[in-house]
Amino acid sequence: FIDIFQEEANKIEAESGPCEFLLQGTLYPDVIESISYKGPSATIKTHHNVGGLPASMKLKLIEPLRELFKDEVRELGMALGIDEVSVFRHPFPGPGLAIRILGEVTAERVKILQEADDIVIEELYKSGHYRLIGQAFVVLLPVKSVGVMGDGRTYENVACVRCVETTDYMTADFYHLPYEVMSTMSSRVINEVRGINRLCYDISSKPPATIEWE
């Protein structure tokens, strides 16, 4: 994805003039889990945009939030007058939905995940749980299962909903989402998203599990 950053920078330069900087929203938990920084820490994640930028990259890197935790970033955002919807939006991985698709990443599987994720987030807003959750998303698994639709047999993808409550993102507990909300999510995803016939809910805490699956 670093190559894509450079390609897009070249397009901007061709259309609008010099493009010198790459601004990243790297936070301190990203740093701690990606490289050893200011003390001993194991490398846990490899997907973060940390420590893997090639020396040949022409863009100059800016990471103004690198030593802040998410709750501190939100305090800063509110102090700067940024709108609440943006400040309290859940984190989204730099490489995009690719790390939430386990196994082969194809255009079809991205579309399936986008549709399922959109339904889950919409239901969290409707039920009033979105702001109470630190991060929520859907993971598309490299597994298929047998199901029934009408009088026919289906053999489709399994997806999993992940919702956690956390402030610093270094530790997290799975969010105790009410059954009726889960039921609505499951019904809508399975009936509206072609390609999914089973929806699970992740009840793992961090540690030992991480928030993202990859």
CSV table of C-alpha atoms in Angstrom, one decimal:
chain,number,residue,atom,x,y,z
A,1,PHE,CA,0.0,0.0,0.0
A,2,ILE,CA,3.0,2.3,0.3
A,3,ASP,CA,3.5,2.0,-3.4
A,4,ILE,CA,-0.1,3.2,-3.9
A,5,PHE,CA,0.6,6.2,-1.7
A,6,GLN,CA,3.4,7.2,-4.0
A,7,GLU,CA,1.4,6.5,-7.1
A,8,GLU,CA,-1.4,8.8,-5.9
A,9,ALA,CA,1.1,11.5,-4.9
A,10,ASN,CA,2.4,11.4,-8.5
A,11,LYS,CA,-1.1,11.9,-9.8
A,12,ILE,CA,-1.7,14.9,-7.5
A,13,GLU,CA,1.6,16.4,-8.6
A,14,ALA,CA,0.7,16.0,-12.3
A,15,GLU,CA,-2.7,17.7,-11.7
A,16,SER,CA,-2.1,20.3,-8.9
A,17,GLY,CA,1.6,20.7,-8.3
A,18,PRO,CA,4.1,19.5,-5.6
A,19,CYS,CA,3.0,16.8,-3.2
A,20,GLU,CA,5.7,16.4,-0.6
A,21,PHE,CA,4.2,14.9,2.6
A,22,LEU,CA,2.5,11.7,3.8
A,23,LEU,CA,0.3,12.4,6.8
A,24,GLN,CA,-0.4,9.3,8.9
A,25,GLY,CA,-2.7,9.0,11.9
A,26,THR,CA,-0.3,6.6,13.7
A,27,LEU,CA,-1.1,6.4,17.5
A,28,TYR,CA,1.1,5.1,20.3
A,29,PRO,CA,-0.6,1.7,20.5
A,30,ASP,CA,0.3,1.2,16.8
A,31,VAL,CA,3.9,1.9,17.6
A,32,ILE,CA,4.1,-0.3,20.7
A,33,GLU,CA,2.5,-3.3,18.8
A,34,SER,CA,4.6,-2.8,15.7
A,35,ILE,CA,8.2,-2.0,16.8
A,36,SER,CA,10.2,-1.7,20.0
A,37,TYR,CA,10.0,1.9,20.9
A,38,LYS,CA,11.1,3.6,24.2
A,39,GLY,CA,11.5,0.4,26.0
A,40,PRO,CA,11.1,-3.4,25.5
A,41,SER,CA,8.0,-4.5,23.7
A,42,ALA,CA,7.3,-7.4,21.4
A,43,THR,CA,6.3,-7.0,17.7
A,44,ILE,CA,2.6,-8.0,17.7
A,45,LYS,CA,1.2,-6.4,14.6
A,46,THR,CA,2.6,-6.2,11.1
A,47,HIS,CA,-0.2,-4.4,9.3
A,48,HIS,CA,0.4,-0.9,10.9
A,49,ASN,CA,2.1,1.7,8.8
A,50,VAL,CA,5.0,1.7,11.3
A,51,GLY,CA,8.6,0.9,10.7
A,52,GLY,CA,8.0,-0.5,7.2
A,53,LEU,CA,8.3,2.5,5.0
A,54,PRO,CA,10.9,2.0,2.2
A,55,ALA,CA,13.9,4.3,2.1
A,56,SER,CA,13.2,5.0,-1.5
A,57,MET,CA,9.9,6.7,-0.7
A,58,LYS,CA,9.9,10.3,-1.8
A,59,LEU,CA,7.2,11.6,0.5
A,60,LYS,CA,8.2,13.0,3.9
A,61,LEU,CA,6.4,11.4,6.8
A,62,ILE,CA,4.4,13.4,9.3
A,63,GLU,CA,2.9,11.6,12.4
A,64,PRO,CA,1.7,14.3,14.8
A,65,LEU,CA,-0.3,11.9,17.0
A,66,ARG,CA,2.4,9.2,17.3
A,67,GLU,CA,2.8,9.4,21.1
A,68,LEU,CA,-0.9,9.8,22.0
A,69,PHE,CA,-3.5,7.2,23.0
A,70,LYS,CA,-6.9,7.2,21.3
A,71,ASP,CA,-8.7,8.8,24.2
A,72,GLU,CA,-6.1,11.6,24.2
A,73,VAL,CA,-6.6,12.1,20.5
A,74,ARG,CA,-10.3,12.5,21.0
A,75,GLU,CA,-9.7,15.1,23.8
A,76,LEU,CA,-7.5,17.0,21.4
A,77,GLY,CA,-10.0,16.8,18.6
A,78,MET,CA,-12.8,18.2,20.8
A,79,ALA,CA,-10.4,21.0,22.0
A,80,LEU,CA,-9.7,21.9,18.4
A,81,GLY,CA,-13.4,22.1,17.6
A,82,ILE,CA,-13.6,19.2,15.2
A,83,ASP,CA,-17.2,17.8,14.9
A,84,GLU,CA,-18.1,15.0,17.2
A,85,VAL,CA,-19.1,12.6,14.5
A,86,SER,CA,-15.5,12.7,13.2
A,87,VAL,CA,-13.9,12.7,16.6
A,88,PHE,CA,-15.8,9.6,17.8
A,89,ARG,CA,-15.7,7.6,14.6
A,90,HIS,CA,-14.2,4.2,15.2
A,91,PRO,CA,-10.6,3.5,14.1
A,92,PHE,CA,-10.1,2.1,10.6
A,93,PRO,CA,-7.0,0.2,9.5
A,94,GLY,CA,-4.5,1.9,7.2
A,95,PRO,CA,-4.5,-1.0,4.6
A,96,GLY,CA,-8.3,-0.9,4.6
A,97,LEU,CA,-10.7,-3.8,4.6
A,98,ALA,CA,-8.0,-6.2,3.2
A,99,ILE,CA,-6.9,-7.1,6.8
A,100,ARG,CA,-10.6,-8.0,7.7
A,101,ILE,CA,-10.8,-10.5,4.9
A,102,LEU,CA,-9.0,-13.6,6.0
A,103,GLY,CA,-7.8,-15.7,3.1
A,104,GLU,CA,-7.9,-14.5,-0.5
A,105,VAL,CA,-8.9,-10.9,-1.1
A,106,THR,CA,-11.0,-10.4,-4.2
A,107,ALA,CA,-13.4,-7.7,-5.4
A,108,GLU,CA,-16.4,-9.9,-4.7
A,109,ARG,CA,-15.3,-10.6,-1.1
A,110,VAL,CA,-14.6,-6.9,-0.5
A,111,LYS,CA,-18.1,-6.1,-1.7
A,112,ILE,CA,-19.6,-8.7,0.6
A,113,LEU,CA,-17.7,-7.4,3.6
A,114,GLN,CA,-18.6,-3.7,2.8
A,115,GLU,CA,-22.3,-4.5,2.7
A,116,ALA,CA,-22.2,-6.6,5.9
A,117,ASP,CA,-20.1,-3.9,7.7
A,118,ASP,CA,-22.4,-1.2,6.6
A,119,ILE,CA,-25.5,-3.0,8.1
A,120,VAL,CA,-23.7,-3.7,11.4
A,121,ILE,CA,-22.6,-0.1,11.9
A,122,GLU,CA,-26.0,1.2,10.9
A,123,GLU,CA,-27.7,-1.0,13.5
A,124,LEU,CA,-25.2,0.2,16.2
A,125,TYR,CA,-26.2,3.8,15.5
A,126,LYS,CA,-29.9,3.0,15.5
A,127,SER,CA,-29.7,1.1,18.8
A,128,GLY,CA,-27.6,3.8,20.5
A,129,HIS,CA,-24.6,1.6,21.1
A,130,TYR,CA,-22.1,3.1,18.6
A,131,ARG,CA,-20.7,5.7,21.0
A,132,LEU,CA,-20.4,3.2,23.8
A,133,ILE,CA,-18.2,0.9,21.7
A,134,GLY,CA,-14.5,1.6,21.1
A,135,GLN,CA,-14.3,-0.3,17.8
A,136,ALA,CA,-16.8,-2.4,15.8
A,137,PHE,CA,-16.4,-4.1,12.5
A,138,VAL,CA,-17.1,-7.3,10.5
A,139,VAL,CA,-14.5,-9.9,9.6
A,140,LEU,CA,-15.0,-12.2,6.6
A,141,LEU,CA,-13.7,-15.7,7.3
A,142,PRO,CA,-12.1,-18.1,4.9
A,143,VAL,CA,-14.8,-20.6,5.8
A,144,LYS,CA,-18.1,-21.7,4.2
A,145,SER,CA,-21.0,-23.4,5.9
A,146,VAL,CA,-24.2,-25.1,4.9
A,147,GLY,CA,-27.4,-23.2,5.3
A,148,VAL,CA,-31.1,-23.2,4.2
A,149,MET,CA,-32.8,-20.5,2.2
A,150,GLY,CA,-36.4,-21.2,1.4
A,151,ASP,CA,-36.5,-24.8,0.3
A,152,GLY,CA,-32.9,-24.8,-1.0
A,153,ARG,CA,-29.5,-25.6,0.4
A,154,THR,CA,-26.9,-22.8,0.5
A,155,TYR,CA,-23.1,-23.1,1.0
A,156,GLU,CA,-21.9,-19.6,1.7
A,157,ASN,CA,-19.4,-17.5,3.7
A,158,VAL,CA,-19.2,-17.1,7.5
A,159,ALA,CA,-18.7,-13.6,8.9
A,160,CYS,CA,-18.0,-12.5,12.4
A,161,VAL,CA,-18.9,-9.3,14.2
A,162,ARG,CA,-16.3,-7.8,16.5
A,163,CYS,CA,-17.3,-5.1,19.1
A,164,VAL,CA,-15.0,-4.0,21.9
A,165,GLU,CA,-15.0,-1.5,24.7
A,166,THR,CA,-11.7,0.2,25.5
A,167,THR,CA,-10.1,3.6,26.1
A,168,ASP,CA,-6.4,3.0,25.3
A,169,TYR,CA,-6.7,0.2,22.8
A,170,MET,CA,-3.9,-1.7,24.6
A,171,THR,CA,-6.5,-3.8,26.5
A,172,ALA,CA,-10.1,-4.3,25.5
A,173,ASP,CA,-13.2,-6.4,26.6
A,174,PHE,CA,-15.7,-7.7,24.1
A,175,TYR,CA,-18.8,-5.5,24.2
A,176,HIS,CA,-22.0,-7.1,25.7
A,177,LEU,CA,-24.3,-6.3,22.9
A,178,PRO,CA,-28.0,-7.0,23.7
A,179,TYR,CA,-29.4,-10.1,22.1
A,180,GLU,CA,-32.1,-8.2,20.3
A,181,VAL,CA,-29.5,-6.1,18.5
A,182,MET,CA,-27.5,-9.2,17.6
A,183,SER,CA,-30.7,-10.7,16.2
A,184,THR,CA,-31.5,-7.8,14.0
A,185,MET,CA,-27.9,-7.7,12.7
A,186,SER,CA,-27.9,-11.4,11.9
A,187,SER,CA,-31.3,-11.3,10.2
A,188,ARG,CA,-30.4,-8.3,8.1
A,189,VAL,CA,-26.9,-9.5,7.1
A,190,ILE,CA,-28.0,-13.0,6.1
A,191,ASN,CA,-31.0,-11.8,4.2
A,192,GLU,CA,-29.6,-8.7,2.6
A,193,VAL,CA,-26.0,-9.7,1.8
A,194,ARG,CA,-25.7,-12.2,-0.9
A,195,GLY,CA,-22.8,-14.6,0.0
A,196,ILE,CA,-23.1,-14.8,3.8
A,197,ASN,CA,-25.3,-17.4,5.5
A,198,ARG,CA,-23.9,-17.4,9.0
A,199,LEU,CA,-23.0,-14.6,11.4
A,200,CYS,CA,-21.0,-15.1,14.6
A,201,TYR,CA,-20.1,-12.7,17.5
A,202,ASP,CA,-16.5,-12.5,18.8
A,203,ILE,CA,-16.4,-12.8,22.6
A,204,SER,CA,-12.6,-12.6,23.0
A,205,SER,CA,-10.9,-9.9,25.1
A,206,LYS,CA,-7.5,-8.3,24.5
A,207,PRO,CA,-5.2,-9.9,25.7
A,208,PRO,CA,-5.0,-12.6,24.7
A,209,ALA,CA,-6.8,-11.8,21.4
A,210,THR,CA,-6.0,-8.6,19.5
A,211,ILE,CA,-8.8,-6.2,18.5
A,212,GLU,CA,-8.3,-6.7,14.7
A,213,TRP,CA,-8.0,-10.3,13.5
A,214,GLU,CA,-4.9,-9.6,11.4
